[in-house]
Structures are given as C-alpha cells and as structure tokens.
PDB file of C-alpha atoms and ligand atoms in Angstrom:
ATOM      1  CA  MET A   1    -122.135 -37.801 166.616  1.00  0.00           C
ATOM      2  CA  LYS A   2    -124.120 -37.685 169.815  1.00  0.00           C
ATOM      3  CA  ARG A   3    -127.583 -38.959 168.925  1.00  0.00           C
ATOM      4  CA  VAL A   4    -127.670 -42.009 166.689  1.00  0.00           C
ATOM      5  CA  VAL A   5    -130.270 -44.499 165.453  1.00  0.00           C
ATOM      6  CA  VAL A   6    -129.306 -47.825 163.843  1.00  0.00           C
ATOM      7  CA  THR A   7    -131.742 -50.250 162.208  1.00  0.00           C
ATOM      8  CA  GLY A   8    -130.961 -53.941 161.900  1.00  0.00           C
ATOM      9  CA  ALA A   9    -128.809 -53.421 165.006  1.00  0.00           C
ATOM     10  CA  GLY A  10    -129.675 -56.698 166.688  1.00  0.00           C
ATOM     11  CA  GLY A  11    -126.687 -58.329 165.006  1.00  0.00           C
ATOM     12  CA  GLY A  12    -124.046 -58.118 162.298  1.00  0.00           C
ATOM     13  CA  ILE A  13    -122.991 -54.751 160.883  1.00  0.00           C
ATOM     14  CA  GLY A  14    -125.786 -52.842 162.651  1.00  0.00           C
ATOM     15  CA  ALA A  15    -124.765 -54.088 166.093  1.00  0.00           C
ATOM     16  CA  ALA A  16    -121.132 -53.211 165.317  1.00  0.00           C
ATOM     17  CA  LEU A  17    -122.158 -49.686 164.262  1.00  0.00           C
ATOM     18  CA  ALA A  18    -124.204 -49.246 167.443  1.00  0.00           C
ATOM     19  CA  ARG A  19    -121.256 -50.402 169.590  1.00  0.00           C
ATOM     20  CA  ARG A  20    -118.792 -48.185 167.737  1.00  0.00           C
ATOM     21  CA  PHE A  21    -120.852 -45.001 168.056  1.00  0.00           C
ATOM     22  CA  ALA A  22    -121.618 -45.761 171.714  1.00  0.00           C
ATOM     23  CA  ALA A  23    -117.871 -46.171 172.329  1.00  0.00           C
ATOM     24  CA  ASP A  24    -117.481 -42.634 170.980  1.00  0.00           C
ATOM     25  CA  GLY A  25    -119.971 -41.400 173.579  1.00  0.00           C
ATOM     26  CA  ALA A  26    -123.158 -41.400 171.500  1.00  0.00           C
ATOM     27  CA  LYS A  27    -126.567 -42.296 172.885  1.00  0.00           C
ATOM     28  CA  VAL A  28    -127.873 -44.956 170.501  1.00  0.00           C
ATOM     29  CA  VAL A  29    -131.368 -46.161 169.657  1.00  0.00           C
ATOM     30  CA  VAL A  30    -130.945 -49.801 168.692  1.00  0.00           C
ATOM     31  CA  SER A  31    -133.701 -50.986 166.399  1.00  0.00           C
ATOM     32  CA  ASP A  32    -134.376 -54.440 164.981  1.00  0.00           C
ATOM     33  CA  ILE A  33    -137.316 -56.507 163.841  1.00  0.00           C
ATOM     34  CA  ASN A  34    -136.232 -59.026 166.488  1.00  0.00           C
ATOM     35  CA  PRO A  35    -136.977 -57.427 169.887  1.00  0.00           C
ATOM     36  CA  ASP A  36    -134.711 -59.805 171.832  1.00  0.00           C
ATOM     37  CA  ALA A  37    -131.772 -59.076 169.548  1.00  0.00           C
ATOM     38  CA  ALA A  38    -132.368 -55.309 169.812  1.00  0.00           C
ATOM     39  CA  GLY A  39    -132.586 -55.612 173.600  1.00  0.00           C
ATOM     40  CA  LYS A  40    -129.327 -57.556 173.767  1.00  0.00           C
ATOM     41  CA  THR A  41    -127.312 -54.992 171.801  1.00  0.00           C
ATOM     42  CA  ALA A  42    -128.939 -52.109 173.669  1.00  0.00           C
ATOM     43  CA  ALA A  43    -128.114 -53.673 177.046  1.00  0.00           C
ATOM     44  CA  GLU A  44    -124.423 -53.926 176.077  1.00  0.00           C
ATOM     45  CA  ILE A  45    -124.120 -50.235 175.301  1.00  0.00           C
ATOM     46  CA  ASN A  46    -126.691 -48.652 177.597  1.00  0.00           C
ATOM     47  CA  GLY A  47    -128.769 -47.865 174.535  1.00  0.00           C
ATOM     48  CA  ILE A  48    -132.497 -47.770 173.930  1.00  0.00           C
ATOM     49  CA  ALA A  49    -134.077 -50.781 172.196  1.00  0.00           C
ATOM     50  CA  VAL A  50    -136.972 -50.209 169.817  1.00  0.00           C
ATOM     51  CA  ALA A  51    -138.505 -53.136 167.921  1.00  0.00           C
ATOM     52  CA  ALA A  52    -139.478 -52.126 164.381  1.00  0.00           C
ATOM     53  CA  ASP A  53    -139.857 -53.724 160.986  1.00  0.00           C
ATOM     54  CA  ALA A  54    -137.857 -51.438 158.688  1.00  0.00           C
ATOM     55  CA  ALA A  55    -140.206 -52.362 155.834  1.00  0.00           C
ATOM     56  CA  SER A  56    -143.270 -51.049 157.676  1.00  0.00           C
ATOM     57  CA  GLU A  57    -143.917 -47.341 157.275  1.00  0.00           C
ATOM     58  CA  GLU A  58    -145.873 -47.233 160.521  1.00  0.00           C
ATOM     59  CA  ASP A  59    -143.062 -48.914 162.476  1.00  0.00           C
ATOM     60  CA  VAL A  60    -140.472 -46.553 160.970  1.00  0.00           C
ATOM     61  CA  ARG A  61    -142.571 -43.485 161.764  1.00  0.00           C
ATOM     62  CA  ASN A  62    -142.944 -44.689 165.364  1.00  0.00           C
ATOM     63  CA  LEU A  63    -139.214 -45.413 165.572  1.00  0.00           C
ATOM     64  CA  VAL A  64    -138.290 -41.914 164.410  1.00  0.00           C
ATOM     65  CA  GLU A  65    -140.787 -40.288 166.808  1.00  0.00           C
ATOM     66  CA  ARG A  66    -139.617 -42.409 169.733  1.00  0.00           C
ATOM     67  CA  ALA A  67    -135.925 -41.768 168.967  1.00  0.00           C
ATOM     68  CA  HIS A  68    -136.566 -38.061 168.631  1.00  0.00           C
ATOM     69  CA  ALA A  69    -138.344 -37.969 171.972  1.00  0.00           C
ATOM     70  CA  GLU A  70    -135.750 -40.105 173.802  1.00  0.00           C
ATOM     71  CA  LEU A  71    -132.649 -38.441 172.339  1.00  0.00           C
ATOM     72  CA  GLY A  72    -133.972 -34.900 171.943  1.00  0.00           C
ATOM     73  CA  GLY A  73    -133.095 -35.028 168.229  1.00  0.00           C
ATOM     74  CA  ILE A  74    -131.211 -37.277 165.796  1.00  0.00           C
ATOM     75  CA  ASP A  75    -127.800 -36.411 164.302  1.00  0.00           C
ATOM     76  CA  LEU A  76    -127.134 -39.666 162.438  1.00  0.00           C
ATOM     77  CA  PHE A  77    -129.585 -42.275 161.203  1.00  0.00           C
ATOM     78  CA  CYS A  78    -128.059 -45.544 160.001  1.00  0.00           C
ATOM     79  CA  SER A  79    -130.625 -47.182 157.727  1.00  0.00           C
ATOM     80  CA  ASN A  80    -128.883 -50.507 157.788  1.00  0.00           C
ATOM     81  CA  ALA A  81    -131.450 -53.334 157.920  1.00  0.00           C
ATOM     82  CA  GLY A  82    -131.319 -55.530 154.840  1.00  0.00           C
ATOM     83  CA  VAL A  83    -132.109 -59.047 153.673  1.00  0.00           C
ATOM     84  CA  LEU A  84    -130.636 -61.464 151.164  1.00  0.00           C
ATOM     85  CA  SER A  85    -132.470 -64.261 149.421  1.00  0.00           C
ATOM     86  CA  ALA A  86    -130.942 -66.544 146.838  1.00  0.00           C
ATOM     87  CA  GLY A  87    -132.785 -66.890 143.565  1.00  0.00           C
ATOM     88  CA  ASP A  88    -133.332 -65.840 139.989  1.00  0.00           C
ATOM     89  CA  GLU A  89    -136.221 -64.669 137.821  1.00  0.00           C
ATOM     90  CA  ASN A  90    -138.403 -67.385 139.360  1.00  0.00           C
ATOM     91  CA  THR A  91    -138.150 -66.019 142.887  1.00  0.00           C
ATOM     92  CA  PRO A  92    -141.818 -65.700 143.921  1.00  0.00           C
ATOM     93  CA  ASP A  93    -143.392 -62.227 143.697  1.00  0.00           C
ATOM     94  CA  GLN A  94    -143.984 -62.221 147.448  1.00  0.00           C
ATOM     95  CA  GLN A  95    -140.238 -62.582 148.054  1.00  0.00           C
ATOM     96  CA  TRP A  96    -139.410 -59.857 145.517  1.00  0.00           C
ATOM     97  CA  GLU A  97    -141.836 -57.575 147.355  1.00  0.00           C
ATOM     98  CA  ARG A  98    -140.441 -58.410 150.780  1.00  0.00           C
ATOM     99  CA  ASP A  99    -136.834 -57.854 149.656  1.00  0.00           C
ATOM    100  CA  PHE A 100    -137.838 -54.595 147.961  1.00  0.00           C
ATOM    101  CA  GLY A 101    -139.611 -53.519 151.141  1.00  0.00           C
ATOM    102  CA  VAL A 102    -136.629 -54.102 153.427  1.00  0.00           C
ATOM    103  CA  ASN A 103    -133.809 -53.148 151.046  1.00  0.00           C
ATOM    104  CA  VAL A 104    -135.419 -50.124 149.351  1.00  0.00           C
ATOM    105  CA  MET A 105    -138.678 -48.845 150.854  1.00  0.00           C
ATOM    106  CA  SER A 106    -137.177 -48.828 154.356  1.00  0.00           C
ATOM    107  CA  HIS A 107    -134.955 -45.924 153.246  1.00  0.00           C
ATOM    108  CA  VAL A 108    -137.911 -44.132 151.664  1.00  0.00           C
ATOM    109  CA  TYR A 109    -139.917 -44.453 154.902  1.00  0.00           C
ATOM    110  CA  VAL A 110    -136.971 -43.201 156.976  1.00  0.00           C
ATOM    111  CA  THR A 111    -136.655 -40.078 154.855  1.00  0.00           C
ATOM    112  CA  ARG A 112    -140.413 -39.426 154.836  1.00  0.00           C
ATOM    113  CA  ALA A 113    -140.318 -39.392 158.628  1.00  0.00           C
ATOM    114  CA  LEU A 114    -137.009 -37.574 159.086  1.00  0.00           C
ATOM    115  CA  LEU A 115    -136.704 -34.926 156.402  1.00  0.00           C
ATOM    116  CA  PRO A 116    -139.474 -32.651 157.702  1.00  0.00           C
ATOM    117  CA  LYS A 117    -137.453 -32.436 160.943  1.00  0.00           C
ATOM    118  CA  TRP A 118    -134.036 -32.358 159.315  1.00  0.00           C
ATOM    119  CA  LEU A 119    -134.070 -30.172 156.209  1.00  0.00           C
ATOM    120  CA  ASP A 120    -132.967 -26.549 156.709  1.00  0.00           C
ATOM    121  CA  SER A 121    -132.545 -27.207 160.452  1.00  0.00           C
ATOM    122  CA  GLY A 122    -129.315 -25.204 160.525  1.00  0.00           C
ATOM    123  CA  GLU A 123    -127.171 -28.206 161.518  1.00  0.00           C
ATOM    124  CA  PRO A 124    -125.841 -30.934 159.212  1.00  0.00           C
ATOM    125  CA  LYS A 125    -127.786 -34.189 159.517  1.00  0.00           C
ATOM    126  CA  ARG A 126    -126.426 -37.521 158.391  1.00  0.00           C
ATOM    127  CA  LEU A 127    -128.141 -40.464 156.776  1.00  0.00           C
ATOM    128  CA  LEU A 128    -126.023 -43.577 156.304  1.00  0.00           C
ATOM    129  CA  ILE A 129    -127.616 -46.110 153.992  1.00  0.00           C
ATOM    130  CA  THR A 130    -126.123 -49.591 154.091  1.00  0.00           C
ATOM    131  CA  VAL A 131    -126.190 -50.627 150.457  1.00  0.00           C
ATOM    132  CA  SER A 132    -123.622 -53.239 149.346  1.00  0.00           C
ATOM    133  CA  ALA A 133    -120.999 -53.649 146.654  1.00  0.00           C
ATOM    134  CA  ALA A 134    -123.885 -55.486 144.933  1.00  0.00           C
ATOM    135  CA  GLY A 135    -125.488 -52.053 144.460  1.00  0.00           C
ATOM    136  CA  LEU A 136    -122.476 -50.907 142.429  1.00  0.00           C
ATOM    137  CA  LEU A 137    -121.773 -54.246 140.727  1.00  0.00           C
ATOM    138  CA  THR A 138    -124.013 -57.342 141.017  1.00  0.00           C
ATOM    139  CA  LEU A 139    -124.356 -60.462 143.148  1.00  0.00           C
ATOM    140  CA  LEU A 140    -124.381 -63.702 141.196  1.00  0.00           C
ATOM    141  CA  GLY A 141    -127.061 -66.025 142.524  1.00  0.00           C
ATOM    142  CA  SER A 142    -129.441 -63.385 143.848  1.00  0.00           C
ATOM    143  CA  ALA A 143    -131.519 -61.373 141.410  1.00  0.00           C
ATOM    144  CA  THR A 144    -133.525 -59.705 144.192  1.00  0.00           C
ATOM    145  CA  TYR A 145    -130.442 -58.590 146.102  1.00  0.00           C
ATOM    146  CA  SER A 146    -128.721 -57.202 142.993  1.00  0.00           C
ATOM    147  CA  VAL A 147    -131.799 -55.284 141.872  1.00  0.00           C
ATOM    148  CA  THR A 148    -132.871 -53.948 145.269  1.00  0.00           C
ATOM    149  CA  LYS A 149    -129.360 -52.849 146.230  1.00  0.00           C
ATOM    150  CA  HIS A 150    -129.024 -50.983 142.909  1.00  0.00           C
ATOM    151  CA  ALA A 151    -132.323 -49.292 143.753  1.00  0.00           C
ATOM    152  CA  ALA A 152    -131.086 -48.423 147.241  1.00  0.00           C
ATOM    153  CA  LEU A 153    -127.966 -46.834 145.767  1.00  0.00           C
ATOM    154  CA  ALA A 154    -130.062 -44.926 143.235  1.00  0.00           C
ATOM    155  CA  TYR A 155    -132.242 -43.576 146.036  1.00  0.00           C
ATOM    156  CA  ALA A 156    -129.188 -42.550 148.075  1.00  0.00           C
ATOM    157  CA  GLU A 157    -127.749 -40.738 145.022  1.00  0.00           C
ATOM    158  CA  TRP A 158    -131.057 -39.024 144.366  1.00  0.00           C
ATOM    159  CA  LEU A 159    -131.301 -37.844 147.979  1.00  0.00           C
ATOM    160  CA  ARG A 160    -127.781 -36.486 147.960  1.00  0.00           C
ATOM    161  CA  ALA A 161    -128.265 -34.702 144.634  1.00  0.00           C
ATOM    162  CA  THR A 162    -131.571 -33.220 145.757  1.00  0.00           C
ATOM    163  CA  TYR A 163    -130.919 -32.171 149.355  1.00  0.00           C
ATOM    164  CA  ALA A 164    -127.170 -31.619 149.823  1.00  0.00           C
ATOM    165  CA  HIS A 165    -127.647 -27.832 149.938  1.00  0.00           C
ATOM    166  CA  ARG A 166    -130.313 -28.185 152.643  1.00  0.00           C
ATOM    167  CA  GLY A 167    -128.096 -29.727 155.294  1.00  0.00           C
ATOM    168  CA  LEU A 168    -128.528 -33.421 154.478  1.00  0.00           C
ATOM    169  CA  ILE A 169    -125.373 -35.523 154.158  1.00  0.00           C
ATOM    170  CA  VAL A 170    -126.153 -38.918 152.626  1.00  0.00           C
ATOM    171  CA  GLN A 171    -123.518 -41.635 152.565  1.00  0.00           C
ATOM    172  CA  ALA A 172    -123.738 -45.111 151.027  1.00  0.00           C
ATOM    173  CA  LEU A 173    -121.880 -47.953 152.709  1.00  0.00           C
ATOM    174  CA  CYS A 174    -120.991 -50.553 150.074  1.00  0.00           C
ATOM    175  CA  PRO A 175    -119.014 -53.491 151.475  1.00  0.00           C
ATOM    176  CA  GLN A 176    -118.349 -56.838 149.850  1.00  0.00           C
ATOM    177  CA  GLY A 177    -118.265 -59.794 152.264  1.00  0.00           C
ATOM    178  CA  VAL A 178    -118.628 -59.084 155.985  1.00  0.00           C
ATOM    179  CA  ARG A 179    -118.607 -61.960 158.501  1.00  0.00           C
ATOM    180  CA  THR A 180    -122.186 -61.870 159.741  1.00  0.00           C
ATOM    181  CA  ASP A 181    -125.165 -64.245 159.747  1.00  0.00           C
ATOM    182  CA  MET A 182    -126.056 -62.904 156.314  1.00  0.00           C
ATOM    183  CA  LEU A 183    -122.807 -64.168 154.819  1.00  0.00           C
ATOM    184  CA  THR A 184    -122.630 -67.444 156.689  1.00  0.00           C
ATOM    185  CA  GLY A 185    -126.355 -68.307 156.500  1.00  0.00           C
ATOM    186  CA  GLY A 186    -128.063 -70.542 153.961  1.00  0.00           C
ATOM    187  CA  ASN A 187    -129.188 -67.743 151.650  1.00  0.00           C
ATOM    188  CA  ALA A 188    -125.672 -66.550 150.912  1.00  0.00           C
ATOM    189  CA  ARG A 189    -124.516 -70.125 150.354  1.00  0.00           C
ATOM    190  CA  GLY A 190    -127.430 -70.566 147.968  1.00  0.00           C
ATOM    191  CA  SER A 191    -126.366 -67.436 146.107  1.00  0.00           C
ATOM    192  CA  GLY A 192    -123.150 -69.191 145.037  1.00  0.00           C
ATOM    193  CA  SER A 193    -121.036 -66.139 145.856  1.00  0.00           C
ATOM    194  CA  ALA A 194    -120.553 -66.846 149.556  1.00  0.00           C
ATOM    195  CA  ALA A 195    -117.305 -68.799 149.213  1.00  0.00           C
ATOM    196  CA  LEU A 196    -115.827 -66.072 147.038  1.00  0.00           C
ATOM    197  CA  LEU A 197    -116.968 -63.253 149.321  1.00  0.00           C
ATOM    198  CA  SER A 198    -115.798 -65.109 152.437  1.00  0.00           C
ATOM    199  CA  GLU A 199    -112.195 -65.037 151.180  1.00  0.00           C
ATOM    200  CA  GLY A 200    -111.839 -61.287 151.598  1.00  0.00           C
ATOM    201  CA  ALA A 201    -114.504 -60.889 154.267  1.00  0.00           C
ATOM    202  CA  LEU A 202    -114.061 -58.265 156.963  1.00  0.00           C
ATOM    203  CA  GLU A 203    -115.249 -58.336 160.558  1.00  0.00           C
ATOM    204  CA  PRO A 204    -118.281 -56.122 161.280  1.00  0.00           C
ATOM    205  CA  SER A 205    -116.128 -54.173 163.765  1.00  0.00           C
ATOM    206  CA  GLU A 206    -113.662 -53.308 160.958  1.00  0.00           C
ATOM    207  CA  VAL A 207    -116.513 -51.949 158.849  1.00  0.00           C
ATOM    208  CA  ALA A 208    -117.821 -49.951 161.819  1.00  0.00           C
ATOM    209  CA  GLU A 209    -114.361 -48.469 162.392  1.00  0.00           C
ATOM    210  CA  LEU A 210    -114.239 -47.226 158.809  1.00  0.00           C
ATOM    211  CA  VAL A 211    -117.767 -45.837 159.069  1.00  0.00           C
ATOM    212  CA  ALA A 212    -116.876 -43.951 162.250  1.00  0.00           C
ATOM    213  CA  ALA A 213    -113.989 -42.296 160.380  1.00  0.00           C
ATOM    214  CA  SER A 214    -116.064 -41.695 157.237  1.00  0.00           C
ATOM    215  CA  VAL A 215    -118.945 -39.924 158.962  1.00  0.00           C
ATOM    216  CA  ARG A 216    -116.467 -37.262 159.952  1.00  0.00           C
ATOM    217  CA  GLU A 217    -115.901 -36.732 156.230  1.00  0.00           C
ATOM    218  CA  ASN A 218    -118.559 -36.217 153.614  1.00  0.00           C
ATOM    219  CA  GLN A 219    -117.662 -38.669 150.852  1.00  0.00           C
ATOM    220  CA  PHE A 220    -120.686 -40.351 149.308  1.00  0.00           C
ATOM    221  CA  LEU A 221    -119.326 -43.866 148.880  1.00  0.00           C
ATOM    222  CA  ILE A 222    -117.852 -45.709 151.832  1.00  0.00           C
ATOM    223  CA  LEU A 223    -115.935 -48.694 150.471  1.00  0.00           C
ATOM    224  CA  PRO A 224    -114.508 -51.045 153.112  1.00  0.00           C
ATOM    225  CA  HIS A 225    -113.069 -53.155 150.259  1.00  0.00           C
ATOM    226  CA  PRO A 226    -111.133 -50.553 148.225  1.00  0.00           C
ATOM    227  CA  GLU A 227    -110.888 -52.849 145.170  1.00  0.00           C
ATOM    228  CA  VAL A 228    -114.635 -52.288 144.651  1.00  0.00           C
ATOM    229  CA  ALA A 229    -113.813 -48.792 143.350  1.00  0.00           C
ATOM    230  CA  GLU A 230    -111.718 -50.346 140.589  1.00  0.00           C
ATOM    231  CA  TYR A 231    -114.415 -52.917 139.672  1.00  0.00           C
ATOM    232  CA  TYR A 232    -116.962 -50.073 139.540  1.00  0.00           C
ATOM    233  CA  ARG A 233    -114.696 -48.105 137.200  1.00  0.00           C
ATOM    234  CA  LEU A 234    -114.202 -51.151 134.954  1.00  0.00           C
ATOM    235  CA  ARG A 235    -117.942 -51.757 134.809  1.00  0.00           C
ATOM    236  CA  ALA A 236    -118.589 -48.164 133.729  1.00  0.00           C
ATOM    237  CA  ALA A 237    -115.687 -48.008 131.275  1.00  0.00           C
ATOM    238  CA  ASP A 238    -116.298 -51.318 129.498  1.00  0.00           C
ATOM    239  CA  PRO A 239    -119.621 -52.959 130.458  1.00  0.00           C
ATOM    240  CA  ASP A 240    -119.284 -55.755 127.902  1.00  0.00           C
ATOM    241  CA  ARG A 241    -115.898 -56.825 129.207  1.00  0.00           C
ATOM    242  CA  TRP A 242    -117.065 -56.559 132.813  1.00  0.00           C
ATOM    243  CA  LEU A 243    -120.211 -58.618 132.126  1.00  0.00           C
ATOM    244  CA  GLY A 244    -118.110 -61.182 130.249  1.00  0.00           C
ATOM    245  CA  GLY A 245    -115.946 -61.536 133.359  1.00  0.00           C
ATOM    246  CA  MET A 246    -118.995 -61.925 135.608  1.00  0.00           C
ATOM    247  CA  ASN A 247    -120.435 -64.601 133.331  1.00  0.00           C
ATOM    248  CA  LYS A 248    -117.114 -66.454 133.428  1.00  0.00           C
ATOM    249  CA  MET A 249    -117.390 -66.441 137.210  1.00  0.00           C
ATOM    250  CA  GLN A 250    -120.965 -67.781 136.966  1.00  0.00           C
ATOM    251  CA  ARG A 251    -119.773 -70.625 134.732  1.00  0.00           C
ATOM    252  CA  GLY A 252    -117.097 -71.360 137.333  1.00  0.00           C
ATOM    253  CA  PHE A 253    -119.775 -71.659 140.056  1.00  0.00           C
ATOM    254  CA  GLU A 254    -121.864 -73.956 137.838  1.00  0.00           C
ATOM    255  CA  ALA A 255    -118.880 -76.203 137.063  1.00  0.00           C
ATOM    256  CA  ARG A 256    -118.208 -76.650 140.796  1.00  0.00           C
ATOM    257  CA  LYS A 257    -121.801 -77.691 141.617  1.00  0.00           C
TER     258      LYS A 257
HETATM  259  N1  NAD B 301    -122.732 -59.345 155.478  1.00  0.00           N
HETATM  260  C1  NAD B 301    -122.353 -58.955 154.290  1.00  0.00           C
HETATM  261  O1  NAD B 301    -121.499 -59.617 153.649  1.00  0.00           O
HETATM  262  C2  NAD B 301    -122.907 -57.691 153.672  1.00  0.00           C
HETATM  263  C3  NAD B 301    -122.242 -57.154 152.563  1.00  0.00           C
HETATM  264  C4  NAD B 301    -122.750 -56.002 151.981  1.00  0.00           C
HETATM  265  C5  NAD B 301    -123.855 -55.380 152.522  1.00  0.00           C
HETATM  266  N2  NAD B 301    -124.482 -55.930 153.605  1.00  0.00           N
HETATM  267  C6  NAD B 301    -125.654 -55.225 154.111  1.00  0.00           C
HETATM  268  O2  NAD B 301    -125.432 -54.843 155.436  1.00  0.00           O
HETATM  269  C7  NAD B 301    -126.672 -54.735 156.144  1.00  0.00           C
HETATM  270  C8  NAD B 301    -126.604 -55.532 157.419  1.00  0.00           C
HETATM  271  O3  NAD B 301    -126.360 -56.887 157.069  1.00  0.00           O
HETATM  272  P1  NAD B 301    -125.682 -57.931 158.050  1.00  0.00           P
HETATM  273  O4  NAD B 301    -124.664 -58.659 157.266  1.00  0.00           O
HETATM  274  O5  NAD B 301    -125.314 -57.299 159.330  1.00  0.00           O
HETATM  275  O6  NAD B 301    -126.941 -58.898 158.226  1.00  0.00           O
HETATM  276  P2  NAD B 301    -127.398 -59.831 159.433  1.00  0.00           P
HETATM  277  O7  NAD B 301    -128.376 -60.746 158.793  1.00  0.00           O
HETATM  278  O8  NAD B 301    -126.227 -60.388 160.141  1.00  0.00           O
HETATM  279  O9  NAD B 301    -128.122 -58.818 160.420  1.00  0.00           O
HETATM  280  C9  NAD B 301    -129.220 -58.103 159.986  1.00  0.00           C
HETATM  281  C10 NAD B 301    -130.054 -57.630 161.157  1.00  0.00           C
HETATM  282  O10 NAD B 301    -131.180 -56.973 160.584  1.00  0.00           O
HETATM  283  C11 NAD B 301    -132.359 -57.438 161.194  1.00  0.00           C
HETATM  284  N3  NAD B 301    -133.471 -57.322 160.248  1.00  0.00           N
HETATM  285  C12 NAD B 301    -133.780 -58.134 159.205  1.00  0.00           C
HETATM  286  N4  NAD B 301    -134.886 -57.703 158.601  1.00  0.00           N
HETATM  287  C13 NAD B 301    -135.275 -56.588 159.257  1.00  0.00           C
HETATM  288  C14 NAD B 301    -136.365 -55.701 159.105  1.00  0.00           C
HETATM  289  N5  NAD B 301    -137.287 -55.880 158.181  1.00  0.00           N
HETATM  290  N6  NAD B 301    -136.455 -54.652 159.951  1.00  0.00           N
HETATM  291  C15 NAD B 301    -135.537 -54.466 160.922  1.00  0.00           C
HETATM  292  N7  NAD B 301    -134.504 -55.289 161.140  1.00  0.00           N
HETATM  293  C16 NAD B 301    -134.373 -56.332 160.305  1.00  0.00           C
HETATM  294  C17 NAD B 301    -132.076 -58.873 161.583  1.00  0.00           C
HETATM  295  O11 NAD B 301    -132.938 -59.303 162.649  1.00  0.00           O
HETATM  296  C18 NAD B 301    -130.599 -58.790 162.003  1.00  0.00           C
HETATM  297  O12 NAD B 301    -130.448 -58.492 163.388  1.00  0.00           O
HETATM  298  C19 NAD B 301    -127.743 -55.215 155.152  1.00  0.00           C
HETATM  299  O13 NAD B 301    -128.351 -54.096 154.531  1.00  0.00           O
HETATM  300  C20 NAD B 301    -126.939 -56.013 154.154  1.00  0.00           C
HETATM  301  O14 NAD B 301    -127.583 -56.092 152.904  1.00  0.00           O
HETATM  302  C21 NAD B 301    -124.033 -57.057 154.193  1.00  0.00           C
END
C-alpha cells in the first residue's frame, strides 16, 4: 500500500494506522478535524496533514482532491473518524444528527468522491471503514453509537456487495475496546460499558498491526477481538437469548450505580 489516506488520524486508532502504513513505506495523508493533531501525526511520519471535518461533504471532497493531487492517486482510504456520545432515546436530535454525520455520512461522502476515480480503474482499490463491534452487536449506554455503527456496517456491506466485481475491496474494522481517548474519555464512562471494555482493551498499535496484515487479504470483517465473531454468531442464531444476556449486563451496570 503506497498511497494512503486516514481520517481521524490526529490520535487514537487513526494515528496508529497512519504510523503503521508509513512504517511500511507508504506516503500518508493524515486528516483530522483538529488541525494541530493532524499536523502532529503528519510531522512524525513525514506525512501530509489536511484538516477536514469527516461529516462535511465539502471538506471530504477537498480532502480526496488534495490527496489525489499530492499522492498521484489513492490505493487505500481509511475512513476511520468516529464519535461516541452516551445517551438513550432522549439524546437531543442535534446530537443524533451529528453522530450520524460523523459515523455514517462520512463514509457516504468518501465514496461519492472516490468511486468515480476508483471503479473499473484496473487496479484493486481499498476502503477500510472503522466500524466497531457495536455495529455487529450493541453498546449499552449509547443508543446513537449502536445505531450509527450498525448503519456504517450496513453501508460497508452494501458497498462490498455492489462493487466487488469493479475493483473495490471494502473491509470493516470492528474492534471492542481500544485504549484511546474515546475509551478513556467521559462519554465512554457515561455509556456504562467502559469498565467492561477496558478489561480486554487493545493498544491502537496492536489494532494497526492486524489491519496492516488484513489489508493484504480480502476478508470483509477485521476483528481484533476474535471473541466478537462468536458473539455475532450467537446473536444471529438465538436473538432472544442474546438480548436476554445483554439486558442482564444492563441490570448489572444499574445495580453498581
Ligand atoms: N476506542 C475504542 O474502544 C473503539 C472501539 C471500536 C471502534 N472505535 C472506532 O474507531 C474510530 C477511531 O476511534 P478512536 O478510539 O481512535 O477515537 P479518538 O477519539 O481517540 O480519536 C478520534 C480522532 O478523530 C478525530 N475526529 C473526531 N471527529 C471528527 C470529524 N468529524 N472529522 C474528522 N476527524 C474527527 C478526533 O479529533 C480524534 O483525533 C472511531 O470510528 C471509533 O468509533 C473505537
């Protein structure tokens, strides 16, 4: 992978992905809504920093054009930026819209800008979408995260089913806990699941290592926590039992409050 773009690369998993691909010799466009954070990661790896809000179609279009011009093409786009807010059905509409924008529409905007350049180009092109295990299962304590990550996974599946024969390889990265600001910050604590997820949390560099190996393969799901595959099977095979187990966990959180 020689020409790579990573969004949300000012910190956490995105920064680890940018570092990992740069270590393999890639030229990386490091994008983040926070220009200072993007600049810091880019400086470490001799990359190119581009400030962009992943939830803004205009910013994403500019990012893709700029990356294309600077790199002479894009082989791998890591649509990684995401946000987590704790809450339930009463989360204000504005927050639902913001979370939907960053966690779902960002991927739509990326593909609107990229696919005209990528499809039928004669070379395989890779889109890595950072979803979450919450997209396969659920995240107690955050309705917006659970719903938007399911939508992100659905979009990734739809893309793969629709364009696989036209040279597009879509992969969905679905980790459980990863030790980043997202997991340690107030929103994850508010979601009630943070303590549980922290127990088996991985370092961002471990996730990036697995991604680097997985982009050489074509499997759709990248699961840094292999047990997620089993939970996903259980959910599909016996949804009532699986939901009963999740509710038991919720009652456990409530009892500890
Ligand atoms: N940390 C975890 O436990 C975990 C688990 C599963 C999935 N994920 C997913 O991994 C991805 C990265 O999360 P992380 O843990 O590294 O988070 P993080 O909060 O540590 O870092 C996210 C980065 O994205 C940037 N960002 C936020 N909103 C943005 C926007 N609108 N446009 C561009 N950049 C934006 C932030 O400035 C930050 O640098 C997210 O999609 C997240 O949902 C994280």
